[in-house]
CSV table of C-alpha atoms and ligand atoms in Angstrom, one decimal:
chain,number,residue,atom,x,y,z
C,1,UNK,CA,0.0,0.0,0.0
C,2,UNK,CA,1.2,3.5,-0.7
C,3,UNK,CA,1.9,5.0,2.6
C,4,UNK,CA,1.5,8.5,3.7
C,5,UNK,CA,4.4,9.3,5.9
C,6,UNK,CA,3.2,10.7,9.1
C,7,UNK,CA,6.2,11.2,11.3
C,8,UNK,CA,5.1,12.1,14.8
C,9,UNK,CA,8.2,14.1,15.7
C,10,UNK,CA,8.2,17.9,15.2
C,11,UNK,CA,11.8,18.9,14.7
C,12,UNK,CA,11.3,22.6,15.0
C,13,UNK,CA,9.6,24.5,17.7
C,14,UNK,CA,9.0,28.2,17.7
C,15,UNK,CA,11.7,29.3,20.1
C,16,UNK,CA,12.5,32.9,20.9
C,17,UNK,CA,15.0,34.5,18.4
C,18,UNK,CA,18.1,34.2,20.6
C,19,UNK,CA,17.7,30.7,21.8
C,20,UNK,CA,18.5,28.9,18.6
C,21,UNK,CA,21.6,31.0,18.0
C,22,UNK,CA,23.0,30.3,21.5
C,23,UNK,CA,22.2,26.6,21.0
C,24,UNK,CA,23.9,26.7,17.6
C,25,UNK,CA,27.0,28.2,19.1
C,26,UNK,CA,27.1,25.5,21.7
C,27,UNK,CA,26.5,22.8,19.2
C,28,UNK,CA,29.3,24.1,17.0
C,29,UNK,CA,31.7,24.2,19.9
C,30,UNK,CA,30.8,20.6,20.7
C,31,UNK,CA,31.1,19.7,17.0
C,32,UNK,CA,27.4,18.8,16.9
C,33,UNK,CA,25.7,20.9,14.3
C,34,UNK,CA,22.0,20.5,13.8
C,35,UNK,CA,21.2,18.4,10.7
C,36,UNK,CA,19.9,20.3,7.7
C,37,UNK,CA,17.0,18.8,5.9
C,38,UNK,CA,17.5,19.0,2.1
C,39,UNK,CA,14.3,18.7,0.0
C,40,UNK,CA,14.5,18.5,-3.8
C,41,UNK,CA,11.5,19.6,-5.8
C,42,UNK,CA,11.4,17.7,-9.1
C,43,UNK,CA,8.9,16.8,-11.9
C,44,UNK,CA,9.1,14.8,-15.0
C,45,UNK,CA,7.5,17.3,-17.3
C,46,UNK,CA,8.4,21.0,-17.3
C,47,UNK,CA,6.1,23.9,-16.4
C,48,UNK,CA,4.1,22.0,-13.8
C,49,UNK,CA,5.0,24.4,-11.0
C,50,UNK,CA,8.3,23.3,-9.4
C,51,UNK,CA,9.6,26.8,-9.0
C,52,UNK,CA,6.3,28.1,-7.7
C,53,UNK,CA,6.1,25.2,-5.2
C,54,UNK,CA,9.7,25.7,-4.1
C,55,UNK,CA,9.4,29.4,-3.6
C,56,UNK,CA,6.1,29.3,-1.8
C,57,UNK,CA,7.0,26.4,0.5
C,58,UNK,CA,10.3,28.2,1.3
C,59,UNK,CA,8.7,31.6,1.9
C,60,UNK,CA,6.0,29.9,4.1
C,61,UNK,CA,8.6,28.2,6.2
C,62,UNK,CA,10.7,31.4,6.4
C,63,UNK,CA,7.6,33.3,7.6
C,64,UNK,CA,7.6,30.9,10.6
C,65,UNK,CA,10.9,32.4,11.6
C,66,UNK,CA,12.8,29.4,10.4
C,67,UNK,CA,16.2,29.5,8.7
C,68,UNK,CA,15.4,28.4,5.2
C,69,UNK,CA,17.5,28.4,2.1
C,70,UNK,CA,16.4,28.0,-1.5
C,71,UNK,CA,18.9,26.7,-3.9
C,72,UNK,CA,18.1,27.3,-7.5
C,73,UNK,CA,19.5,24.2,-9.2
C,74,UNK,CA,17.7,24.6,-12.5
C,75,UNK,CA,21.0,25.0,-14.2
C,76,UNK,CA,19.4,25.4,-17.6
C,77,UNK,CA,16.7,28.0,-17.0
C,78,UNK,CA,17.3,29.4,-13.6
C,79,UNK,CA,14.2,31.3,-12.7
C,80,UNK,CA,13.7,31.6,-8.9
C,81,UNK,CA,15.1,35.1,-9.2
C,82,UNK,CA,12.8,35.9,-12.1
C,83,UNK,CA,9.7,34.8,-10.3
C,84,UNK,CA,10.7,36.8,-7.2
C,85,UNK,CA,11.9,39.9,-9.1
C,86,UNK,CA,15.4,39.5,-7.8
C,87,UNK,CA,18.3,40.9,-9.8
C,88,UNK,CA,21.2,38.6,-8.9
C,89,UNK,CA,24.5,39.8,-10.1
C,90,UNK,CA,26.4,36.7,-9.0
C,91,UNK,CA,25.4,33.1,-8.6
C,92,UNK,CA,26.6,29.6,-7.8
C,93,UNK,CA,29.0,29.6,-10.8
C,94,UNK,CA,30.9,32.4,-9.2
C,95,UNK,CA,31.3,30.4,-6.0
C,96,UNK,CA,32.5,27.4,-7.9
C,97,UNK,CA,35.1,29.5,-9.8
C,98,UNK,CA,36.2,31.1,-6.6
C,99,UNK,CA,35.2,34.6,-7.7
C,100,UNK,CA,32.8,35.0,-4.8
C,101,UNK,CA,32.0,33.5,-1.5
C,102,UNK,CA,28.6,31.8,-0.9
C,103,UNK,CA,27.7,34.6,1.5
C,104,UNK,CA,28.3,37.1,-1.3
C,105,UNK,CA,26.0,35.4,-3.8
C,106,UNK,CA,23.2,34.7,-1.4
C,107,UNK,CA,20.3,37.1,-1.9
C,108,UNK,CA,17.6,37.9,0.6
C,109,UNK,CA,14.1,36.9,-0.4
C,110,UNK,CA,10.8,37.5,1.3
C,111,UNK,CA,10.6,36.9,5.1
C,112,UNK,CA,14.3,36.5,5.4
C,113,UNK,CA,14.5,33.6,3.0
C,114,UNK,CA,18.0,33.1,1.6
C,115,UNK,CA,18.4,32.3,-2.0
C,116,UNK,CA,21.4,30.9,-3.8
C,117,UNK,CA,20.8,31.9,-7.4
C,118,UNK,CA,22.0,29.9,-10.3
C,119,UNK,CA,22.6,30.6,-14.0
C,120,UNK,CA,22.7,28.8,-17.2
C,121,UNK,CA,26.5,28.9,-17.2
C,122,UNK,CA,26.8,27.0,-13.9
C,123,UNK,CA,28.9,23.9,-14.4
C,124,UNK,CA,27.5,20.5,-13.9
C,125,UNK,CA,28.5,19.3,-10.4
C,126,UNK,CA,30.0,16.2,-11.8
C,127,UNK,CA,32.5,18.2,-13.9
C,128,UNK,CA,34.2,20.2,-11.2
C,129,UNK,CA,38.0,20.2,-10.6
C,130,UNK,CA,39.2,19.0,-7.2
C,131,UNK,CA,39.9,22.6,-6.2
C,132,UNK,CA,36.4,23.6,-7.2
C,133,UNK,CA,34.9,20.7,-5.3
C,134,UNK,CA,36.8,21.6,-2.2
C,135,UNK,CA,35.8,25.2,-2.4
C,136,UNK,CA,32.2,24.3,-2.7
C,137,UNK,CA,32.2,21.9,0.2
C,138,UNK,CA,33.8,24.5,2.4
C,139,UNK,CA,31.4,27.2,1.3
C,140,UNK,CA,28.4,25.1,2.2
C,141,UNK,CA,29.9,23.8,5.5
C,142,UNK,CA,30.2,27.3,6.7
C,143,UNK,CA,26.5,27.8,6.4
C,144,UNK,CA,25.6,24.8,8.5
C,145,UNK,CA,24.2,26.7,11.5
C,146,UNK,CA,22.4,29.2,9.5
C,147,UNK,CA,20.1,26.8,7.7
C,148,UNK,CA,17.4,24.4,9.0
C,149,UNK,CA,15.9,23.4,5.7
C,150,UNK,CA,17.3,23.7,2.2
C,151,UNK,CA,14.8,23.5,-0.7
C,152,UNK,CA,16.3,22.7,-4.1
C,153,UNK,CA,14.4,23.7,-7.2
C,154,UNK,CA,15.7,21.4,-9.9
C,155,UNK,CA,15.2,21.2,-13.6
C,156,UNK,CA,12.5,19.3,-15.4
C,157,UNK,CA,13.3,15.9,-17.0
C,158,UNK,CA,15.9,13.3,-16.2
C,159,UNK,CA,19.2,15.0,-17.0
C,160,UNK,CA,22.4,14.2,-15.2
C,161,UNK,CA,22.1,17.2,-13.0
C,162,UNK,CA,18.5,16.3,-12.0
C,163,UNK,CA,19.8,12.9,-10.9
C,164,UNK,CA,22.7,14.4,-9.0
C,165,UNK,CA,20.5,16.8,-7.0
C,166,UNK,CA,17.8,14.4,-6.2
C,167,UNK,CA,20.3,11.8,-5.1
C,168,UNK,CA,21.9,14.3,-2.8
C,169,UNK,CA,18.6,15.3,-1.1
C,170,UNK,CA,17.0,13.7,1.9
C,171,UNK,CA,13.5,14.0,0.5
C,172,UNK,CA,12.2,14.2,-3.1
C,173,UNK,CA,9.0,16.0,-3.9
C,174,UNK,CA,7.6,15.2,-7.4
C,175,UNK,CA,5.2,17.8,-8.7
C,176,UNK,CA,2.5,16.5,-11.1
C,177,UNK,CA,-0.6,18.0,-12.7
C,178,UNK,CA,-3.5,16.6,-14.5
C,179,UNK,CA,-2.0,16.0,-17.9
C,180,UNK,CA,-1.1,12.6,-19.3
C,181,UNK,CA,2.4,13.7,-20.1
C,182,UNK,CA,2.9,15.0,-16.6
C,183,UNK,CA,2.0,11.6,-15.1
C,184,UNK,CA,4.0,9.5,-17.5
C,185,UNK,CA,7.0,11.8,-17.2
C,186,UNK,CA,6.8,11.7,-13.4
C,187,UNK,CA,6.6,7.9,-13.5
C,188,UNK,CA,9.6,7.8,-15.8
C,189,UNK,CA,11.6,10.0,-13.4
C,190,UNK,CA,10.6,7.9,-10.4
C,191,UNK,CA,11.5,4.7,-12.2
C,192,UNK,CA,15.0,5.9,-13.2
C,193,UNK,CA,15.7,7.3,-9.7
C,194,UNK,CA,14.5,4.1,-8.1
C,195,UNK,CA,15.9,1.4,-10.4
C,196,UNK,CA,19.2,3.0,-11.2
C,197,UNK,CA,19.8,5.1,-8.1
C,198,UNK,CA,18.1,3.3,-5.3
C,199,UNK,CA,15.8,6.2,-4.2
C,200,UNK,CA,12.8,4.5,-2.7
C,201,UNK,CA,10.7,7.3,-1.1
C,202,UNK,CA,8.9,10.1,-3.0
C,203,UNK,CA,6.4,12.7,-2.0
C,204,UNK,CA,3.8,13.5,-4.6
C,205,UNK,CA,2.4,17.0,-4.9
C,206,UNK,CA,-0.5,17.7,-7.3
C,207,UNK,CA,-0.5,21.2,-8.7
C,208,UNK,CA,-3.1,23.3,-10.5
C,209,UNK,CA,-5.9,20.9,-9.5
C,210,UNK,CA,-9.5,21.8,-10.6
C,211,UNK,CA,-11.3,20.2,-7.6
C,212,UNK,CA,-10.8,18.7,-4.2
C,213,UNK,CA,-10.6,15.1,-5.5
C,214,UNK,CA,-8.4,15.5,-8.5
C,215,UNK,CA,-5.1,15.6,-6.6
C,216,UNK,CA,-5.7,12.4,-4.7
C,217,UNK,CA,-6.9,10.7,-7.8
C,218,UNK,CA,-3.7,11.6,-9.6
C,219,UNK,CA,-1.7,10.3,-6.7
C,220,UNK,CA,-3.6,7.1,-6.7
C,221,UNK,CA,-3.0,6.5,-10.4
C,222,UNK,CA,0.7,7.1,-10.0
C,223,UNK,CA,0.9,5.0,-6.8
C,224,UNK,CA,-0.9,2.1,-8.5
C,225,UNK,CA,1.7,1.8,-11.3
C,226,UNK,CA,4.7,2.6,-9.2
C,227,UNK,CA,3.7,-0.1,-6.6
C,228,UNK,CA,3.1,-2.6,-9.3
C,229,UNK,CA,6.4,-2.2,-11.1
C,230,UNK,CA,8.8,-0.5,-8.7
C,231,UNK,CA,10.0,-0.9,-5.1
C,232,UNK,CA,9.0,2.6,-3.9
C,233,UNK,CA,6.9,4.2,-1.2
C,234,UNK,CA,4.9,7.2,-2.4
C,235,UNK,CA,3.4,9.7,0.0
C,236,UNK,CA,0.7,12.1,-0.9
C,237,UNK,CA,1.7,15.6,0.0
C,238,UNK,CA,-1.5,17.2,-1.0
C,239,UNK,CA,-2.8,19.4,-3.8
C,240,UNK,CA,-2.4,23.1,-4.7
C,241,UNK,CA,-5.5,24.3,-6.6
C,242,UNK,CA,-5.3,26.1,-9.8
C,243,UNK,CA,-5.4,29.7,-8.6
C,244,UNK,CA,-5.5,33.0,-10.6
C,245,UNK,CA,-4.0,34.7,-7.5
C,246,UNK,CA,-0.9,32.6,-8.0
C,247,UNK,CA,-0.7,33.9,-11.6
C,248,UNK,CA,-1.2,37.4,-10.5
C,249,UNK,CA,1.6,37.0,-7.9
C,250,UNK,CA,3.9,35.7,-10.7
C,251,UNK,CA,3.1,38.8,-12.7
C,252,UNK,CA,4.0,41.0,-9.7
C,253,UNK,CA,7.1,38.9,-9.1
C,254,UNK,CA,6.0,37.9,-5.6
C,255,UNK,CA,5.3,34.7,-3.8
C,256,UNK,CA,1.6,34.1,-3.6
C,257,UNK,CA,1.9,33.3,0.1
C,258,UNK,CA,3.2,36.8,0.6
C,259,UNK,CA,1.1,38.8,-1.9
C,260,UNK,CA,-2.2,37.0,-1.4
C,261,UNK,CA,-1.9,35.1,1.9
C,262,UNK,CA,-5.6,34.3,2.0
C,263,UNK,CA,-5.8,32.8,-1.5
C,264,UNK,CA,-6.6,29.1,-1.9
C,265,UNK,CA,-3.1,28.3,-3.1
C,266,UNK,CA,-1.5,30.1,-0.2
C,267,UNK,CA,-3.6,28.1,2.2
C,268,UNK,CA,-2.6,24.9,0.5
C,269,UNK,CA,1.1,25.8,0.7
C,270,UNK,CA,0.8,26.5,4.4
C,271,UNK,CA,-0.8,23.1,5.0
C,272,UNK,CA,2.0,21.5,3.0
C,273,UNK,CA,4.7,23.3,4.9
C,274,UNK,CA,3.2,21.9,8.1
C,275,UNK,CA,3.3,18.4,6.7
C,276,UNK,CA,6.8,18.8,5.6
C,277,UNK,CA,7.7,19.8,9.1
C,278,UNK,CA,6.5,16.4,10.3
C,279,UNK,CA,8.8,14.4,8.1
C,280,UNK,CA,11.4,12.8,10.2
C,281,UNK,CA,14.6,14.8,10.5
C,282,UNK,CA,17.7,13.5,8.7
C,283,UNK,CA,20.2,11.6,10.7
C,284,UNK,CA,22.9,13.8,12.0
C,285,UNK,CA,25.5,11.9,9.9
C,286,UNK,CA,23.8,12.8,6.7
C,287,UNK,CA,22.6,16.2,7.7
C,288,UNK,CA,25.7,18.3,7.3
C,289,UNK,CA,25.6,20.6,4.3
C,290,UNK,CA,29.1,19.7,3.3
C,291,UNK,CA,28.0,16.2,3.0
C,292,UNK,CA,25.2,17.4,0.7
C,293,UNK,CA,27.8,18.9,-1.6
C,294,UNK,CA,29.9,15.8,-1.3
C,295,UNK,CA,27.0,13.7,-2.4
C,296,UNK,CA,26.4,16.1,-5.3
C,297,UNK,CA,30.0,15.7,-6.5
C,298,UNK,CA,30.4,12.0,-6.0
C,299,UNK,CA,27.0,10.9,-7.1
C,300,UNK,CA,28.5,8.1,-9.2
C,301,UNK,CA,28.8,5.8,-6.2
C,302,UNK,CA,26.4,3.6,-4.2
C,303,UNK,CA,22.8,4.7,-4.2
C,304,UNK,CA,20.2,5.7,-1.8
C,305,UNK,CA,22.0,5.0,1.5
C,306,UNK,CA,21.4,8.6,2.6
C,307,UNK,CA,17.7,8.2,2.4
C,308,UNK,CA,17.5,5.6,5.2
S,401,LIG,N1,-1.3,26.4,-8.7
S,401,LIG,C1,-1.2,27.2,-9.8
S,401,LIG,N2,-2.3,27.9,-10.3
S,401,LIG,C2,-2.2,28.7,-11.4
S,401,LIG,N3,-1.1,28.8,-12.1
S,401,LIG,C3,0.0,28.2,-11.7
S,401,LIG,C4,0.0,27.3,-10.5
S,401,LIG,N4,1.2,26.8,-10.4
S,401,LIG,C5,2.0,27.3,-11.4
S,401,LIG,N5,1.3,28.1,-12.2
S,401,LIG,C6,1.7,28.8,-13.4
S,401,LIG,O1,2.5,28.0,-14.2
S,401,LIG,C7,3.7,28.7,-14.5
S,401,LIG,C8,4.8,27.7,-14.5
S,401,LIG,O2,5.1,27.4,-13.2
S,401,LIG,P1,6.6,27.2,-12.7
S,401,LIG,O3,7.6,28.2,-13.3
S,401,LIG,O4,6.6,27.2,-11.2
S,401,LIG,O5,6.8,25.7,-13.3
S,401,LIG,P2,8.2,24.9,-13.3
S,401,LIG,O6,7.8,23.5,-13.2
S,401,LIG,O7,9.2,25.4,-12.4
S,401,LIG,O8,8.6,25.2,-14.8
S,401,LIG,P3,10.1,24.8,-15.5
S,401,LIG,O9,10.0,23.3,-15.8
S,401,LIG,O10,10.1,25.6,-16.7
S,401,LIG,O11,11.1,25.1,-14.5
S,401,LIG,C9,3.8,29.8,-13.5
S,401,LIG,O12,4.4,30.9,-14.1
S,401,LIG,C10,2.4,30.1,-13.1
S,401,LIG,O13,1.9,31.1,-13.9
S,402,LIG,MG1,11.2,26.1,-12.8
């Protein structure tokens, strides 16, 4: 049976501003940094709403005073900055080439969200020199205590970089919508990630749904075939309705949760952020950001072990 993952533990409580920082300092001194949860947002087909989902989940979590980072990993058509009206002068490629530090390329988004912009010129993570790899690992490790959750907006399709980023994440969200190509492409992605890369847990998010039942029906369809042919557990993350307010927000280059917080889509994003919060935290051993980068760089090795 497809299972909905209902972890009981809540990792983050709303503590006063200063408490987490003091705690972070102590943890750092003791060499015990809090694990960072890395969530990749994927889809088979393009244009189904990955970037909208990544942005709105990230802004919602940031609005809850949490330390959230959004990594734009759509190396072909980076568009987190476009959707949020941010004019990023520098991006991840400048960190890789050593021209800028990660702190220098991070831009502030709504509600204190921190964004690492990307660009079409950013090198594939698998093609970095040893020096570039080392620089990137160091850059991310220094952010460890400033991030609780890192959302990664990845490209559509099943390119090498899509596989790299999903393999390096702790949780993979697959966005689908009610179009035959969206479902078949999502299935193709899940199949490759499962069969060839050992990823066995996916969260399915239905976007642009027309009514209350459509999302669950889409999930059931995908779960049925996946269960039959693959060794995977799919969880239903919920649905975001088709919402003109989301389109209006895109036109205004704002997140809908910020521009129209009472819209139907904003409500759905808030529910989803709460659910995401209940996913079990990553194990400390896999929760360090430099390990995330290491997994990116060395994604040719054994598969899936970090998902356990
Ligand atoms: N729930 C929704 N209701 C209405 N429109 C939506 C919704 N979600 C996304 N859209 C519209 O679809 C467009 C494409 O969304 P988005 O850019 O988030 O998709 P994507 O999967 O990231 O695309 P790409 O594959 O090109 O990266 C958005 O500009 C927005 O106008
Ligand atoms: Mg996108």
